[in-house]
Coordinates of N, CA and C in Angstrom, one line a residue:
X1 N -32.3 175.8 33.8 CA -33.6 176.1 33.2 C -33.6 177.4 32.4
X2 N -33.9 177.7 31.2 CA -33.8 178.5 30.2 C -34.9 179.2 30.8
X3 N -34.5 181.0 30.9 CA -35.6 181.5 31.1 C -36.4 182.0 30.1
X4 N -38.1 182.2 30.5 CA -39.2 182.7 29.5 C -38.6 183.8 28.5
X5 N -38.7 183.7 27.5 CA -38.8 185.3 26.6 C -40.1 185.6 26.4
X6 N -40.4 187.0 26.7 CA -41.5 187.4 27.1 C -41.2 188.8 25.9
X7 N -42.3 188.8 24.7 CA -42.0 190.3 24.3 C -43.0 190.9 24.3
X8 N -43.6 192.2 24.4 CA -44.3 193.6 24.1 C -44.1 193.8 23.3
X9 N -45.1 194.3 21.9 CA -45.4 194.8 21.0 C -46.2 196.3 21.4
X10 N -45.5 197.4 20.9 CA -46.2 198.5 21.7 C -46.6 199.5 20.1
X11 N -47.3 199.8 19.9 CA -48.1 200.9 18.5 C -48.1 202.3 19.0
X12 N -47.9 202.3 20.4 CA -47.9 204.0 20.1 C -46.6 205.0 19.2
X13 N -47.6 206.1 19.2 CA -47.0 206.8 17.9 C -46.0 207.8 19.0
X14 N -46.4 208.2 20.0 CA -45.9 209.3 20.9 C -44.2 209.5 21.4
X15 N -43.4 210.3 21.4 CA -42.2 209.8 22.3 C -41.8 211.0 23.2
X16 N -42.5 210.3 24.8 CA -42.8 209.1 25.4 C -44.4 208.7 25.2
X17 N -44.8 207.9 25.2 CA -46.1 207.0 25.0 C -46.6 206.1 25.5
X18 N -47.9 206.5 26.2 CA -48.7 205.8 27.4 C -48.8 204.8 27.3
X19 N -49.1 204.4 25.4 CA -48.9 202.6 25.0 C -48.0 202.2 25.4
X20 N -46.6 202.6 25.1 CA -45.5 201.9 26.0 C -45.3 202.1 27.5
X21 N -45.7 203.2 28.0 CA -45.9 203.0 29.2 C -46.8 201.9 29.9
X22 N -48.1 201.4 28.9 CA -49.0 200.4 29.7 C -47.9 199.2 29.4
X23 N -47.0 198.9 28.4 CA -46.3 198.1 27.7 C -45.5 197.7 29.0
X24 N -45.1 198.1 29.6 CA -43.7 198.5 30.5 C -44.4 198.4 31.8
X25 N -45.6 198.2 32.3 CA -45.9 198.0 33.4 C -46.5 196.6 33.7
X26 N -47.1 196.0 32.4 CA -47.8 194.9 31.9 C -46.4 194.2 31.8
X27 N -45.0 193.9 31.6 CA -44.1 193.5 31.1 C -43.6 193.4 33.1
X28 N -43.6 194.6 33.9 CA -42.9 194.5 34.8 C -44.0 193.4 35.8
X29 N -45.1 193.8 35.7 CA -46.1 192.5 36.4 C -46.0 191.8 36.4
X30 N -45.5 191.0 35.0 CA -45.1 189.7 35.1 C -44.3 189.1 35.2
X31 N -43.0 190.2 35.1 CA -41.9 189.5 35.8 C -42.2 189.6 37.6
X32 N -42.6 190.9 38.0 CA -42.6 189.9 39.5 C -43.3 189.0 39.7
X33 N -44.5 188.5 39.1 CA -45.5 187.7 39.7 C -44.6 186.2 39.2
X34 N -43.3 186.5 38.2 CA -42.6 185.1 38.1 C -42.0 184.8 38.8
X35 N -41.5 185.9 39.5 CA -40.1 186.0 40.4 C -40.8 185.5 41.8
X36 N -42.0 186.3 42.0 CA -42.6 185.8 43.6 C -43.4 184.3 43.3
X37 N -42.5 183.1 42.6 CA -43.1 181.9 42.5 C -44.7 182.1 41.9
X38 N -45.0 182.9 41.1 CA -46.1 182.6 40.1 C -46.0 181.4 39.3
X39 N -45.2 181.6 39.1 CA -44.7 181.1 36.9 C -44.4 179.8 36.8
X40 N -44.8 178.8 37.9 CA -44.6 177.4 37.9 C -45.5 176.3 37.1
X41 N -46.6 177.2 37.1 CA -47.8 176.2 36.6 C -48.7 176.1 37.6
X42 N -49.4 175.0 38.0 CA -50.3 174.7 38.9 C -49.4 174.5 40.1
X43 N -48.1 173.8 40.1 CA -47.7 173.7 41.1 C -46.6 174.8 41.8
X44 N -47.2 176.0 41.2 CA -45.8 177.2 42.1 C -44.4 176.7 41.6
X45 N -43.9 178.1 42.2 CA -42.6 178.0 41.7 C -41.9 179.1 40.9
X46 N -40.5 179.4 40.8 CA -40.2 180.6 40.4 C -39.5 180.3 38.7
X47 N -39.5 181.2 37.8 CA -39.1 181.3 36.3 C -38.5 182.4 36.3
X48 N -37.0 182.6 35.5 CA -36.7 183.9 35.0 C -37.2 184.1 34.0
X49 N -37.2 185.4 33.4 CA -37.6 185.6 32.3 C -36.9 187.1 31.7
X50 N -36.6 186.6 30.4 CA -36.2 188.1 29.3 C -37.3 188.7 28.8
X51 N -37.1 189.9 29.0 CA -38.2 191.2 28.4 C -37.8 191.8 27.8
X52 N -38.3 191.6 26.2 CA -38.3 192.9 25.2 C -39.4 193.7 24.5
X53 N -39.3 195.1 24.3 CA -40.5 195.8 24.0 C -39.9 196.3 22.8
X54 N -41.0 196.2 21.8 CA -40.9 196.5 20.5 C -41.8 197.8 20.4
X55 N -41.1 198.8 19.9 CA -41.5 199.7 19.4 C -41.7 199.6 18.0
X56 N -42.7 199.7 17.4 CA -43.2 199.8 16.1 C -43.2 201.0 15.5
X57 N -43.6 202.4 16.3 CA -43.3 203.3 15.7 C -41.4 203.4 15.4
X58 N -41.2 202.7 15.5 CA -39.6 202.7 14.9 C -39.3 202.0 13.4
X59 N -40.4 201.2 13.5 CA -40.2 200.3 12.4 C -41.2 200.5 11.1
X60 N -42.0 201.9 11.3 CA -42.9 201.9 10.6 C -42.7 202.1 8.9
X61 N -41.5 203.1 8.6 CA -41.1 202.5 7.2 C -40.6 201.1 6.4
X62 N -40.0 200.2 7.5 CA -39.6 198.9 6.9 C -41.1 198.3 6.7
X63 N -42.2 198.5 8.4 CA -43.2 197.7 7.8 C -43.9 198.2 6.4
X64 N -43.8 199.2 6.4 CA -44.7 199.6 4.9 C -44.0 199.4 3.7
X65 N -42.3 199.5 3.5 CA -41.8 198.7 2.6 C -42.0 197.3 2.3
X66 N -42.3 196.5 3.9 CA -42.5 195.2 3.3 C -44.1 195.3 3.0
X67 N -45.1 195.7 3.0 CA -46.1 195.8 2.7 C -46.0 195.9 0.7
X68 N -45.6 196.3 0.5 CA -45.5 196.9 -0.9 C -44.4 195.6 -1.6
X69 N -43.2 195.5 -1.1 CA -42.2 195.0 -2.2 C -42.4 193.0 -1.3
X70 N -43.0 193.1 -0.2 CA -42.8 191.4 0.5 C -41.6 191.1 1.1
X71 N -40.8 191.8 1.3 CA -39.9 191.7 1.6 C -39.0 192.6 2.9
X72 N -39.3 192.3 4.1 CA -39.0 192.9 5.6 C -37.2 193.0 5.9
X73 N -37.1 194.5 6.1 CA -35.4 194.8 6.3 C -34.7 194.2 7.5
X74 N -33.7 194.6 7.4 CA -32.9 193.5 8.7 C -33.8 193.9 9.6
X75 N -34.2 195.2 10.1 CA -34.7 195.7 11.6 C -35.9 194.6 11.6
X76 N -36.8 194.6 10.7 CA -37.7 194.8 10.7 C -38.2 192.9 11.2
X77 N -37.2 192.4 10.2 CA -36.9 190.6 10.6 C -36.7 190.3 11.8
X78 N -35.9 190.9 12.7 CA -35.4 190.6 13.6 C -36.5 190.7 14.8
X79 N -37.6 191.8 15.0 CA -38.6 191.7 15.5 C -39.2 191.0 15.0
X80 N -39.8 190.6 13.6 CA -40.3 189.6 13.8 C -40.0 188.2 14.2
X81 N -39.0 188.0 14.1 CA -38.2 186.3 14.8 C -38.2 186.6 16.4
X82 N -38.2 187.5 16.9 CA -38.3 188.0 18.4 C -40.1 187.7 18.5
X83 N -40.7 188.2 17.7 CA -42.0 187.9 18.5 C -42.4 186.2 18.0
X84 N -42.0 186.1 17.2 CA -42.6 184.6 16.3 C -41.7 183.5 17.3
X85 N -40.6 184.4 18.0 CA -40.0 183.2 18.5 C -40.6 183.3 20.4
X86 N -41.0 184.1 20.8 CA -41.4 184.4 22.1 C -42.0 183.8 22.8
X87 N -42.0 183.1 24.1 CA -42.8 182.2 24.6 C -44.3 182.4 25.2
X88 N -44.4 184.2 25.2 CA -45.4 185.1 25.2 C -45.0 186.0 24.8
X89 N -46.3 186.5 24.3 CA -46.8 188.2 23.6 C -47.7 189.0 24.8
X90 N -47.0 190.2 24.6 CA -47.9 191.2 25.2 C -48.0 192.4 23.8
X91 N -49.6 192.6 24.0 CA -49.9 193.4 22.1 C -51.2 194.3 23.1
X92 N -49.8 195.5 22.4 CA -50.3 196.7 23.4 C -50.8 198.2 22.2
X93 N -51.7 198.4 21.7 CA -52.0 199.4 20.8 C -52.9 200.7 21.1
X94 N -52.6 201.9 20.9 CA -53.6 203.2 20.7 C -54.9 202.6 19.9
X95 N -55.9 203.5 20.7 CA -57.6 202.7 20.1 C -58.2 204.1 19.0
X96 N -57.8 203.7 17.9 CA -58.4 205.1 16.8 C -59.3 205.1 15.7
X97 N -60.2 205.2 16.0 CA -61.7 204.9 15.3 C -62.1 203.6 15.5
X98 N -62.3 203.6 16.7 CA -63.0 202.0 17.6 C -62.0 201.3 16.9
X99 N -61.0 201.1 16.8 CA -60.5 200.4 16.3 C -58.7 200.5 16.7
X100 N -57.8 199.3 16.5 CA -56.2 199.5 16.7 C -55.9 200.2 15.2
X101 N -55.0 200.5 16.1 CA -54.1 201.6 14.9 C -53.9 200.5 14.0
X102 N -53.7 202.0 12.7 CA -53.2 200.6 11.4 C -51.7 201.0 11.8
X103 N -51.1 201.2 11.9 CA -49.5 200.4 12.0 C -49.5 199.6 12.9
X104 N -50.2 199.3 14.2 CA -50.4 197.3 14.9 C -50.8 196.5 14.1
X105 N -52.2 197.1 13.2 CA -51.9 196.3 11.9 C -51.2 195.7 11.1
X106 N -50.8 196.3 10.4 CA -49.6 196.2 9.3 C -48.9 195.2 10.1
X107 N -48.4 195.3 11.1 CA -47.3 194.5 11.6 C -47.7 193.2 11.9
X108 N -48.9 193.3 12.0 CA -49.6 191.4 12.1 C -49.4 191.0 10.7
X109 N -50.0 192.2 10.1 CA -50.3 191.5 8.3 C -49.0 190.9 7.7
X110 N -47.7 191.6 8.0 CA -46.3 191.0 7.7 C -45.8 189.6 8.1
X111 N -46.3 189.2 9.5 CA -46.2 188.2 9.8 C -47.0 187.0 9.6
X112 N -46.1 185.7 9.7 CA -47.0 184.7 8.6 C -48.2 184.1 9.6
X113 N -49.3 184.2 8.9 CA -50.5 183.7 9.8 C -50.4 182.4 10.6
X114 N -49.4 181.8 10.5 CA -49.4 180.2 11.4 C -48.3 180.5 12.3
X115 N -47.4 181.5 12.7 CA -46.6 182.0 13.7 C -47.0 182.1 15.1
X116 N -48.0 182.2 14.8 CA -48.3 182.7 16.2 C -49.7 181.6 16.8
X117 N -49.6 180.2 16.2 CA -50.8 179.4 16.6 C -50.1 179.0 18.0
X118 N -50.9 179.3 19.0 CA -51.1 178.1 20.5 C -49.7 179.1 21.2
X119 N -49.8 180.6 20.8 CA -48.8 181.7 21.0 C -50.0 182.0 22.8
X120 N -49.3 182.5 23.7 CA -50.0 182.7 24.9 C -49.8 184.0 24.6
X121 N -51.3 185.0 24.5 CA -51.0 186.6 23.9 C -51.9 187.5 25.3
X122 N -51.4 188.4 25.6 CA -52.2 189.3 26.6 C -52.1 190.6 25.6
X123 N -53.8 190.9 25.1 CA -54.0 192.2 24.5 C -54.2 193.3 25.9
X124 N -54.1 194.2 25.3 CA -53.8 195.9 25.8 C -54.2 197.0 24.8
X125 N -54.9 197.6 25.4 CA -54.9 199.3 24.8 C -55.1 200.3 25.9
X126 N -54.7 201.5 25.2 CA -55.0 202.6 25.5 C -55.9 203.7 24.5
X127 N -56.7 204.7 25.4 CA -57.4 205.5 24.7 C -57.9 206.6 25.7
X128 N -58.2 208.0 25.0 CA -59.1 209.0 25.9 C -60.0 208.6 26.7
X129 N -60.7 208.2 26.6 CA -62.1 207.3 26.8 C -62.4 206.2 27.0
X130 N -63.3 205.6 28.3 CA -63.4 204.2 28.7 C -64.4 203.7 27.8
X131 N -65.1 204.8 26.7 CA -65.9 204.3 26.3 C -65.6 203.3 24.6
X132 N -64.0 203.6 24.4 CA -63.9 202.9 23.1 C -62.7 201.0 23.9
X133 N -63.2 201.4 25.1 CA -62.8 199.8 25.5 C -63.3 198.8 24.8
X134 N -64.3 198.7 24.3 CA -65.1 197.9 23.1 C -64.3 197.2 22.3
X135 N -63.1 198.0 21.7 CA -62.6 197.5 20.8 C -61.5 196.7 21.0
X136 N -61.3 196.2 22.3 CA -60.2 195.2 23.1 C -61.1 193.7 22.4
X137 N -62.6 193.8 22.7 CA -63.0 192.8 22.5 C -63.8 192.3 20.9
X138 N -64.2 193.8 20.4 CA -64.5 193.9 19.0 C -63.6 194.2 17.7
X139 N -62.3 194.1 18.2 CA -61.7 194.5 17.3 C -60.2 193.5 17.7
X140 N -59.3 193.9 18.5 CA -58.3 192.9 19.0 C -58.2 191.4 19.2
X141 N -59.3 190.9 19.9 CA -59.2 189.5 20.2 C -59.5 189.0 19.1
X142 N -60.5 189.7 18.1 CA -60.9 188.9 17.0 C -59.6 188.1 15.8
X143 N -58.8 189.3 16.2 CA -57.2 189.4 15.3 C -56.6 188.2 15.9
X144 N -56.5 187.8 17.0 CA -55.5 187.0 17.4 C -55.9 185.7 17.8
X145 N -57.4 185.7 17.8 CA -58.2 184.3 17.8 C -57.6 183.8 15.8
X146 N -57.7 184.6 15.0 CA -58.4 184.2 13.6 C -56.5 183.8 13.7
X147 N -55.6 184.4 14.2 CA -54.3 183.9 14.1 C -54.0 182.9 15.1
X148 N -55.2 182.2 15.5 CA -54.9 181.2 16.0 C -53.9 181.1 17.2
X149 N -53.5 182.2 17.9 CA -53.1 182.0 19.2 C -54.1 182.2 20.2
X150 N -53.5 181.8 21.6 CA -54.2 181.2 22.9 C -54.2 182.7 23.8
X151 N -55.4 184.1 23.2 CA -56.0 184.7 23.9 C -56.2 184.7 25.4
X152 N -55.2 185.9 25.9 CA -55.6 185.5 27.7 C -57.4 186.2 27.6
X153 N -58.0 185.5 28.7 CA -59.5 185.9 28.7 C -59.8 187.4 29.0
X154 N -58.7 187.8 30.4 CA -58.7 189.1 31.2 C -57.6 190.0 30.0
X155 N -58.5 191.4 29.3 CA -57.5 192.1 28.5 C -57.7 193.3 29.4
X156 N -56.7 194.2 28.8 CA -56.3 195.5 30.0 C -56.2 196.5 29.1
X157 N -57.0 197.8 29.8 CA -57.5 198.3 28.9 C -57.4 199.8 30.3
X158 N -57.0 201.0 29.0 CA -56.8 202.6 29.9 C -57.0 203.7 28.9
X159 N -58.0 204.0 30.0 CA -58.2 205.7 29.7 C -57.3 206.6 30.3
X160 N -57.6 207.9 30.0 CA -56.7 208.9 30.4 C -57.1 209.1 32.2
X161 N -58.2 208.9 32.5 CA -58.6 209.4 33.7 C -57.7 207.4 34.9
X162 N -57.3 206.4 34.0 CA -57.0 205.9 34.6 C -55.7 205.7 35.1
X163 N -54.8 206.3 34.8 CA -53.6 207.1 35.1 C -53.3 207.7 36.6
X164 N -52.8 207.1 37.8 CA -52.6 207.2 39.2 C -53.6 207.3 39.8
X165 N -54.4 206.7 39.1 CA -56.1 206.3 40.3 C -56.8 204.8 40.3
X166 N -54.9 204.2 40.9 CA -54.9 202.1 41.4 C -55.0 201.6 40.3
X167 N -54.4 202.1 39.2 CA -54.6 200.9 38.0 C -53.3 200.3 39.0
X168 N -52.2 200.0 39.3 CA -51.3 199.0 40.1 C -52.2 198.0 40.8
X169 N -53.7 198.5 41.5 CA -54.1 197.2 42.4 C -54.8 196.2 41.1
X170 N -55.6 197.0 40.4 CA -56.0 196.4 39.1 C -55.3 195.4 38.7
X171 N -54.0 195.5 38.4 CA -52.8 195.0 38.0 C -52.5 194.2 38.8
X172 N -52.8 194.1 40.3 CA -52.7 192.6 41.3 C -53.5 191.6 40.9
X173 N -54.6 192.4 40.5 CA -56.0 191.8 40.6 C -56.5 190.7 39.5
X174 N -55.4 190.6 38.4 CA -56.0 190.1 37.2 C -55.1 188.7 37.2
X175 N -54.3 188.3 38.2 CA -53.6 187.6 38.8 C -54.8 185.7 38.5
X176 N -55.8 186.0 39.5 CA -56.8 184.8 39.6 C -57.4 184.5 37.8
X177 N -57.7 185.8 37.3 CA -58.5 185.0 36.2 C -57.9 184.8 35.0
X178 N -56.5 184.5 35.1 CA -55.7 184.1 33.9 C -54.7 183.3 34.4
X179 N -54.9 182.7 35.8 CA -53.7 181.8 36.2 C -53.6 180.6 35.4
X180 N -54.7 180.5 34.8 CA -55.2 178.7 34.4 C -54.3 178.8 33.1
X181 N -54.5 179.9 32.0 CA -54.2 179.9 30.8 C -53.1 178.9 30.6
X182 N -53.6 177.8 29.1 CA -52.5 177.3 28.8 C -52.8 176.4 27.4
X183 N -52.1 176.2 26.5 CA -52.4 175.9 25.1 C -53.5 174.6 25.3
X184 N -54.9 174.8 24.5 CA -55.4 173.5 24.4 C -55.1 172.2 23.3
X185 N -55.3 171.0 23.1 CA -55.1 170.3 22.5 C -55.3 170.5 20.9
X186 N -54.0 170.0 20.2 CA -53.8 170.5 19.0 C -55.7 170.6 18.0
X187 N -56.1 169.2 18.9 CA -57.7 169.3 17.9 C -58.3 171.1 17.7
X188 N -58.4 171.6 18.8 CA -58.7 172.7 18.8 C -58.6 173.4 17.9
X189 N -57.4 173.6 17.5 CA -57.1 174.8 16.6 C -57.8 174.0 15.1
X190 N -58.1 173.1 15.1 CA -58.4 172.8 13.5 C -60.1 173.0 13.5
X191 N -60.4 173.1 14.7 CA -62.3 173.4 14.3 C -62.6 174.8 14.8
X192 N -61.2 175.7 15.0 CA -61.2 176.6 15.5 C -62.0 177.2 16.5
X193 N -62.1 176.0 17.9 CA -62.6 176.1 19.2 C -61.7 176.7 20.0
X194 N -60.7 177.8 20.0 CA -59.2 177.9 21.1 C -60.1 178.3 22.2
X195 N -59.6 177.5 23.3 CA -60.2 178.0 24.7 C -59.1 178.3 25.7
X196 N -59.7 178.7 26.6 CA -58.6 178.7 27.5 C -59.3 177.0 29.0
X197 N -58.5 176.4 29.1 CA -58.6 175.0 29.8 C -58.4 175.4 31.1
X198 N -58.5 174.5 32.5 CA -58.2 175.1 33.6 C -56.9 174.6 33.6
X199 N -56.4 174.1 34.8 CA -55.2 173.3 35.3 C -55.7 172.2 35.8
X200 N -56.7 171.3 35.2 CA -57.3 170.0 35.9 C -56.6 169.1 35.4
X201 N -56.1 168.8 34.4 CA -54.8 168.2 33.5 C -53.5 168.9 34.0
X202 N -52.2 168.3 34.4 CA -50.9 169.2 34.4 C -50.3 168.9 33.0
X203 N -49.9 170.1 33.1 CA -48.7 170.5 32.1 C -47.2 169.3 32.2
X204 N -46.3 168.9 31.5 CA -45.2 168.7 32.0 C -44.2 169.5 32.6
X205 N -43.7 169.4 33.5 CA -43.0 169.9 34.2 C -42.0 170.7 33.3
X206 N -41.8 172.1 33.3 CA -40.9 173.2 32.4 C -41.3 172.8 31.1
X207 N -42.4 172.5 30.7 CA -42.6 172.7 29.7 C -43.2 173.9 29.0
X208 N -43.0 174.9 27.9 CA -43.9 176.1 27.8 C -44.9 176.8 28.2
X209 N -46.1 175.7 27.9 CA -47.5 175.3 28.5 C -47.0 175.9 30.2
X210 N -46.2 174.7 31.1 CA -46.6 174.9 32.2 C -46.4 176.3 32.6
X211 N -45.4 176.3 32.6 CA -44.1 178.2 32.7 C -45.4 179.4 32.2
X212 N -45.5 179.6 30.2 CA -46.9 180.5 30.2 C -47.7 180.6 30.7
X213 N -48.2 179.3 31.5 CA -50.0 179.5 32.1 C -50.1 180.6 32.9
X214 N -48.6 181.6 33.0 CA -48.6 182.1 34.3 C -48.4 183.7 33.8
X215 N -47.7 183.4 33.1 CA -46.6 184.4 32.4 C -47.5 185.7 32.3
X216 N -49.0 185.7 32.4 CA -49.8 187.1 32.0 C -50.3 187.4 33.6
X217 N -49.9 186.9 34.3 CA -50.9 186.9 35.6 C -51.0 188.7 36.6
X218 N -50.8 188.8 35.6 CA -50.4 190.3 36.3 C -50.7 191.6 34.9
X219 N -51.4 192.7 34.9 CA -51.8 193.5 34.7 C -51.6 195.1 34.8
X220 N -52.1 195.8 33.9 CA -52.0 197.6 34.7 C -52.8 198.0 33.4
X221 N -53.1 199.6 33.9 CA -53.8 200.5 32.9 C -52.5 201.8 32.7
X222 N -53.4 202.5 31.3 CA -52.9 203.3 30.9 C -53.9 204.0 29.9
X223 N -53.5 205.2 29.3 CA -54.4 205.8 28.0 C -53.2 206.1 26.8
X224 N -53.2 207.4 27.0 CA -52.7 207.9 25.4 C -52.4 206.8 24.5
X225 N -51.3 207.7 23.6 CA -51.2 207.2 22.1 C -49.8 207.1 22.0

């Protein structure tokens, strides 16, 4: 059985950076919760899975080249065939002016808007303040609903004060309300209803669907930038 590719998309600017730190904890949750028979589907069971984390602040002049001329450099291609090809996304950004940074931006805008339809995505940020958590739901989900991928319900979300005070149990905890996740029927995406379905229907057995429903089941916090 081919294991999951699982990538992180991480926007912070910092090196080292709390965004990739939430990146890197959100990435390791889900490998154990695959490894301790999460990642089966409805019926249990264990999945390996490959983990890669994209740093963007590495790629910030190619994205802005391709912005300008349309045209994305080797680096720049190859993340995106990494995320366009992934069987989950984890999209992890600094929150700056109630809003994701524009280089998370930018990096959506390069990629072709139908890449990522019936894509299983777990958003993330970080920020000072618990109080621009807002924009997980006013600003992020909106981006990746209109791109037509399958939004986990539970996003994860860190301030600076949440930094070694149990974001780990948090991170057990988000386990139940995203076990169900899994692509709904293609009708969906054309009246642009994407939901997330239970598991009252099965998946086929190793099929994407069954293996992702799982793939986010696991969580953490973090802040900075």
């Amino acid at each position: 059985m081919k294991p999951l590719k699982l990538v992180a998309v991480s926007a912070g600017l910092g090196q080292p950076s709390s965004t990739r730190l939430l990146a890197d904890r959100l990435t390791d949750a889900t490998s154990h919760h695959l490894a301790s028979g999460g990642g089966g589907g409805c019926e249990g069971g264990t999945r390996a899975v490959e983990i890669r984390v994209i740093e963007l602040r590495d790629l910030a002049t190619d994205i802005a080249n391709n912005l300008v001329t349309g045209f994305p450099g080797a680096a720049l291609r190859e993340a995106i065939e990494a995320v366009t090809g992934a069987d989950g996304l984890i999209a992890v950004t600094p929150i700056f002016t109630a809003s994701y940074s524009g280089l998370f931006k930018s990096f959506f805008d390069v990629i072709d808007n139908t890449a990522l339809v019936g894509k299983p995505v777990l958003i993330a940020a970080t920020g000072g303040t618990a109080r621009h958590s807002l924009a997980l739901e006013h600003a992020m989900r909106p981006l990746f609903v209109y791109l037509r991928a399958l939004v986990v319900p539970t996003a994860v979300y860190a301030a600076s004060e949440d930094w070694g005070t149990g974001g780990d149990t948090r991170t057990d905890g988000l386990a139940g309300p995203v076990r169900s996740i899994r692509p709904p029927p293609s009708s969906a995406f054309s009246n642009g209803s994407v939901g997330p379905p239970t598991c009252a229907g099965p998946n086929p057995p190793g099929s994407k669907a069954d293996d992702c429903e799982h793939a986010f089941a696991q969580g953490d916090a973090d802040d900075g930038y």
